[in-house]
mmCIF file of N, CA and C in Angstrom:
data_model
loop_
_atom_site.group_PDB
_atom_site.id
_atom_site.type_symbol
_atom_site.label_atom_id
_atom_site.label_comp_id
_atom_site.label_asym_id
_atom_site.label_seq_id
_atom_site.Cartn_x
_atom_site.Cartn_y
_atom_site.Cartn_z
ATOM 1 N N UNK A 23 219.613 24.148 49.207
ATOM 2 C CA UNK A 23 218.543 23.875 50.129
ATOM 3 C C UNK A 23 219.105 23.559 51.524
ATOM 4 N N UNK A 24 219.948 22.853 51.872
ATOM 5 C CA UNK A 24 220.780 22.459 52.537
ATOM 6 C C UNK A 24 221.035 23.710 53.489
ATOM 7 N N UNK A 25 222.004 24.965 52.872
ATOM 8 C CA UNK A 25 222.287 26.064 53.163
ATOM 9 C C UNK A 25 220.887 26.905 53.895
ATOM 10 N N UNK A 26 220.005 26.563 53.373
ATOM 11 C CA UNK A 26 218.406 27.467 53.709
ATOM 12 C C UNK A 26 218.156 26.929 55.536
ATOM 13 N N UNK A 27 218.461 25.275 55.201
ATOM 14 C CA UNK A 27 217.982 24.618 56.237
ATOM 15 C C UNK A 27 218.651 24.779 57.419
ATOM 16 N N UNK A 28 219.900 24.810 57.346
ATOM 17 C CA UNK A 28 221.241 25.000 58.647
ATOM 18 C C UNK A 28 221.085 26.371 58.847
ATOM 19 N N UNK A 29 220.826 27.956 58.084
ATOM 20 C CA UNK A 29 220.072 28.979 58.386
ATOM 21 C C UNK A 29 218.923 28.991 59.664
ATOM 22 N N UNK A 30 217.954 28.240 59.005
ATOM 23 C CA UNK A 30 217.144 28.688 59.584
ATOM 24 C C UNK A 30 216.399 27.447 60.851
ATOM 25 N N UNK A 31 217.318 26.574 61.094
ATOM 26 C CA UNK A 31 216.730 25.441 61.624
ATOM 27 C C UNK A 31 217.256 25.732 63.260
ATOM 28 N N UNK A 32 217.542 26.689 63.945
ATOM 29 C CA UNK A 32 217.288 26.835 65.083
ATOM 30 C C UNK A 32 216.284 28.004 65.331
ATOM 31 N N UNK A 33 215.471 28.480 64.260
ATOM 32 C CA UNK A 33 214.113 29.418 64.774
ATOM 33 C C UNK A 33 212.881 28.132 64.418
ATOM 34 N N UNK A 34 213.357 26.990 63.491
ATOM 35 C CA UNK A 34 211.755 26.484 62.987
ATOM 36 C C UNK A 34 212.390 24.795 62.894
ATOM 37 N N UNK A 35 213.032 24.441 63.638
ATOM 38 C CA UNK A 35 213.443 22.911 63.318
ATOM 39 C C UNK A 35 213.814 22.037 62.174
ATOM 40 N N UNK A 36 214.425 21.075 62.100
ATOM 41 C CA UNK A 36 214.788 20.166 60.473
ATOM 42 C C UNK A 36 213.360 19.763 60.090
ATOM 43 N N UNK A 37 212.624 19.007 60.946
ATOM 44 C CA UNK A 37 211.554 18.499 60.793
ATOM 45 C C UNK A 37 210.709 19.361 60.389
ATOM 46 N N UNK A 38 210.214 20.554 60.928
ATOM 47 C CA UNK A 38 209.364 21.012 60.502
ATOM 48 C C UNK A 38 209.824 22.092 58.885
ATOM 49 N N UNK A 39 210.992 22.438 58.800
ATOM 50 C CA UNK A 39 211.499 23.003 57.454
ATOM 51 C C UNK A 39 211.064 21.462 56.114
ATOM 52 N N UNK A 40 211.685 20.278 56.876
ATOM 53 C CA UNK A 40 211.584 19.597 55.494
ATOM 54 C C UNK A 40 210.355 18.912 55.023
ATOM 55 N N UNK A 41 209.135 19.239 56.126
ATOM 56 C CA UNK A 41 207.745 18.742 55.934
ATOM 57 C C UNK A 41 207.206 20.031 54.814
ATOM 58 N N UNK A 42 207.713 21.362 55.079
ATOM 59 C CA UNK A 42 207.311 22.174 53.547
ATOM 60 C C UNK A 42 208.242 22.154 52.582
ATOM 61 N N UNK A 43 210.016 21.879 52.773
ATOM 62 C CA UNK A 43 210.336 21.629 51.719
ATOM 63 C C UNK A 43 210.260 20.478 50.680
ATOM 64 N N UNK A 44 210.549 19.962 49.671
ATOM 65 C CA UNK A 44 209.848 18.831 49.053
ATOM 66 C C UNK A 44 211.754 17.880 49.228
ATOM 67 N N UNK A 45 212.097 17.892 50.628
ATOM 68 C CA UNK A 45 213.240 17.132 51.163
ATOM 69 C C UNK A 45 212.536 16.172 52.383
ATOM 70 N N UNK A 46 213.386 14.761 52.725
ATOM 71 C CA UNK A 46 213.452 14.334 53.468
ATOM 72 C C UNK A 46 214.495 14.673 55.058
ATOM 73 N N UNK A 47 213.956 14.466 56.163
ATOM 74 C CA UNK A 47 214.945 14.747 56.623
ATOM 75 C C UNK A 47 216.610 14.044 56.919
ATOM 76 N N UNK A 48 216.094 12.977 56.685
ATOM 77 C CA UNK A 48 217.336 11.961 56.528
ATOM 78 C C UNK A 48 218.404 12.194 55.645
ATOM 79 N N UNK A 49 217.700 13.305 54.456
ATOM 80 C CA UNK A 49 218.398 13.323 52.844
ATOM 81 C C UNK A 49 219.156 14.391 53.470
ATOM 82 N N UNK A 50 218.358 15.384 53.921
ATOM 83 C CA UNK A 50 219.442 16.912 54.631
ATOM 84 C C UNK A 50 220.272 16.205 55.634
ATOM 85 N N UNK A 51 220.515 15.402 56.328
ATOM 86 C CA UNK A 51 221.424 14.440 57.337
ATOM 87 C C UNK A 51 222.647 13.923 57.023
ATOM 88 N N UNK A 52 221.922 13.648 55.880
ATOM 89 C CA UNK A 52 223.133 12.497 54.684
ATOM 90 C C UNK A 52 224.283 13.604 54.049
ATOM 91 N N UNK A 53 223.263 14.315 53.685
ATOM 92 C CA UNK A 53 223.832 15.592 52.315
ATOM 93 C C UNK A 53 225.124 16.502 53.583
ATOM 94 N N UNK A 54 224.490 16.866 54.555
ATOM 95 C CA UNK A 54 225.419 17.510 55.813
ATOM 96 C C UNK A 54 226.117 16.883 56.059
ATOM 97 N N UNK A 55 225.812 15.690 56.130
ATOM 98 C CA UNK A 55 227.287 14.750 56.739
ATOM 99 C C UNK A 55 228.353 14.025 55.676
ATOM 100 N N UNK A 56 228.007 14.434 54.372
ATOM 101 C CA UNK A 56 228.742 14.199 53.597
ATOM 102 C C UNK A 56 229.885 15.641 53.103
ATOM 103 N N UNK A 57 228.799 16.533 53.734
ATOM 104 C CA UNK A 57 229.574 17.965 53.409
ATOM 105 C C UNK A 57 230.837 18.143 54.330
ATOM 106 N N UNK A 58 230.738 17.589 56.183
ATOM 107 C CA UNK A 58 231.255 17.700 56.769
ATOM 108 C C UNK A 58 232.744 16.381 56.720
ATOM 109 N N UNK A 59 232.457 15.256 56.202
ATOM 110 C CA UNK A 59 233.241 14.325 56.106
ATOM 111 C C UNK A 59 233.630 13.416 54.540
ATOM 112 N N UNK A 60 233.882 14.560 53.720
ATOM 113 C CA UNK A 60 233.933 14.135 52.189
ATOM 114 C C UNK A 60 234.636 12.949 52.517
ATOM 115 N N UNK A 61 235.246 12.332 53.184
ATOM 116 C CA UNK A 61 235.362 10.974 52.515
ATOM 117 C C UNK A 61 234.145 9.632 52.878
ATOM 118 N N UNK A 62 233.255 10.331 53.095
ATOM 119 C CA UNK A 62 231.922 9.603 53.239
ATOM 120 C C UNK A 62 231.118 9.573 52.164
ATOM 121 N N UNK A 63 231.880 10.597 51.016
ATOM 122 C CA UNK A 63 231.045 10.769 49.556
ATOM 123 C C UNK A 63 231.486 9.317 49.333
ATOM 124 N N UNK A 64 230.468 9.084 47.993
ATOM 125 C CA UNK A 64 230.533 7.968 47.382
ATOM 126 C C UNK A 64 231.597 7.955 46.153
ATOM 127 N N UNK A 65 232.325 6.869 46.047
ATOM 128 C CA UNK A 65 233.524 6.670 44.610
ATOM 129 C C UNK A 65 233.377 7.369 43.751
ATOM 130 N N UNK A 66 232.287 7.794 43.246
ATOM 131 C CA UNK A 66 231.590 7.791 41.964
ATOM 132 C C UNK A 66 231.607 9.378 41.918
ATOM 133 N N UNK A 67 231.158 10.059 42.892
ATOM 134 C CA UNK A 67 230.979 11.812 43.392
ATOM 135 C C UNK A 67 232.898 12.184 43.475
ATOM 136 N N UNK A 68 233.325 11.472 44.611
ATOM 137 C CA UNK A 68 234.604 11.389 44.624
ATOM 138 C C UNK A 68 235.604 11.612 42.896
ATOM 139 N N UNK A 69 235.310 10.684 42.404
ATOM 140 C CA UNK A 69 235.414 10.852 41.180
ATOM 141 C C UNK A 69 235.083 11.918 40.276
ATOM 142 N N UNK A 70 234.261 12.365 40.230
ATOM 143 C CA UNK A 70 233.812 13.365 39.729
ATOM 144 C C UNK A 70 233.827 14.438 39.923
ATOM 145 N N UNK A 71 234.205 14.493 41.374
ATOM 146 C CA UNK A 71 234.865 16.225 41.772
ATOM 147 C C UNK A 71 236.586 16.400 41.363
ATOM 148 N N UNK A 72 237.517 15.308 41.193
ATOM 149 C CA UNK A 72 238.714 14.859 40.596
ATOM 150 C C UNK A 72 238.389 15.439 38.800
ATOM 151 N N UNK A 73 237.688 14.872 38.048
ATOM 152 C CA UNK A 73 237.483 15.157 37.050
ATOM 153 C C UNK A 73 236.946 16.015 36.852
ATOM 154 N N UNK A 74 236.202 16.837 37.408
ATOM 155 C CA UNK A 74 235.391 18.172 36.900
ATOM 156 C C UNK A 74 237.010 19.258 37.435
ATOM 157 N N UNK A 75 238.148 19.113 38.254
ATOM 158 C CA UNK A 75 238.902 19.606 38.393
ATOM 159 C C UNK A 75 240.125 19.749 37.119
ATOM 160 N N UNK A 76 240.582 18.608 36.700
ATOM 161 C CA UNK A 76 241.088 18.631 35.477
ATOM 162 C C UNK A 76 240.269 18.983 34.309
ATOM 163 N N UNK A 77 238.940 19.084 33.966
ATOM 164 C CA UNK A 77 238.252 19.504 33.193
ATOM 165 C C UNK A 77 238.560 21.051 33.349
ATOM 166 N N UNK A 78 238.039 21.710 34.549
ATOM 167 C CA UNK A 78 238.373 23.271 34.499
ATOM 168 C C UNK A 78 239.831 23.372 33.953
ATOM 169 N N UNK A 79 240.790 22.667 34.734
ATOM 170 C CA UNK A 79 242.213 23.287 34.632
ATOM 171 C C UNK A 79 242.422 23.407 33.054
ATOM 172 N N UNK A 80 242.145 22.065 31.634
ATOM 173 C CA UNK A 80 242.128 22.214 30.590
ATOM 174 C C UNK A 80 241.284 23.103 29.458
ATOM 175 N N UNK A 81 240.201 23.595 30.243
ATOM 176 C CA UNK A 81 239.449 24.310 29.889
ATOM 177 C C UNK A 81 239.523 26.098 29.997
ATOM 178 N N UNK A 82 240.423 25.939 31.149
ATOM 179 C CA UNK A 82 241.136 27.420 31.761
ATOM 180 C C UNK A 82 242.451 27.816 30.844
ATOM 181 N N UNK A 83 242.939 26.550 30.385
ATOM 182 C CA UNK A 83 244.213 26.945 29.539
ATOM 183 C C UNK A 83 244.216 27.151 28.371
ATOM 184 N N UNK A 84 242.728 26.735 27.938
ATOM 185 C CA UNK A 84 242.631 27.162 26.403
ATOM 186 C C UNK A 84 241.874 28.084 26.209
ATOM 187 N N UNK A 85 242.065 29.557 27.099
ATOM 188 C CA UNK A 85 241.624 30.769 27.255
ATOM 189 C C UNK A 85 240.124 30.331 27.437
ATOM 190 N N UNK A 86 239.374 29.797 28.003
ATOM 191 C CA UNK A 86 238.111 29.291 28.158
ATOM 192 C C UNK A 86 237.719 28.850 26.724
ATOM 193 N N UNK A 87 237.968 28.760 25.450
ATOM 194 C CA UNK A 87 237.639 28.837 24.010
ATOM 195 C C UNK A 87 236.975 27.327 24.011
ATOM 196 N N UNK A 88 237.576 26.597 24.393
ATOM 197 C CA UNK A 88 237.536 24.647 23.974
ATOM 198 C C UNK A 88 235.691 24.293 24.532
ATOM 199 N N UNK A 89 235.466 24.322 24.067
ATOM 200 C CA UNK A 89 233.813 23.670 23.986
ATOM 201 C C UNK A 89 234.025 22.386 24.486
ATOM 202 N N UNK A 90 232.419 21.339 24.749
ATOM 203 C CA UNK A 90 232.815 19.803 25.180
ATOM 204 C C UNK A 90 233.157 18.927 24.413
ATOM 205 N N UNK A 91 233.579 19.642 23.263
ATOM 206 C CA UNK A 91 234.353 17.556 22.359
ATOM 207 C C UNK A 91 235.653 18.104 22.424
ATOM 208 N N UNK A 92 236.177 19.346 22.822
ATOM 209 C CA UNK A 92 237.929 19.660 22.619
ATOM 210 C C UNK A 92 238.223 18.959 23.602
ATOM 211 N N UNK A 93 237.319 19.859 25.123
ATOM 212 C CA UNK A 93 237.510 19.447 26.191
ATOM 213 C C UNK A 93 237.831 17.945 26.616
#
């Protein structure tokens, strides 16, 4: 959504895109400025982009085969 909005928000504005999308505009603000300055993500996201990384890498080595309790 994000992507839709930075598209098209110099023919139709943030404000007026997120009054029909079912977004705030503050939330597209937050979400952009977290895209632009990942260490503004929160511990927890931070975390979890760390672990969804070692998840692929173990998941890549066992020819993709390992389901989520091998994993």
């Amino acid at each position: 959504m994000v992507k839709f909005i930075d598209d098209e928000k110099e023919k139709y504005g943030v404000e007026s895109i997120c009054r029909i999308l079912p977004i705030a505009p503050s939330t597209y603000y937050r979400i952009k400025d977290e895209q632009d300055n990942p260490e503004k993500q929160s511990h927890r996201k931070q975390s979890d982009k760390h672990l969804m990384a070692q998840i692929k890498q173990i998941w890549q080595a066992s020819g993709c085969r390992y389901g989520i309790r091998k994993v």
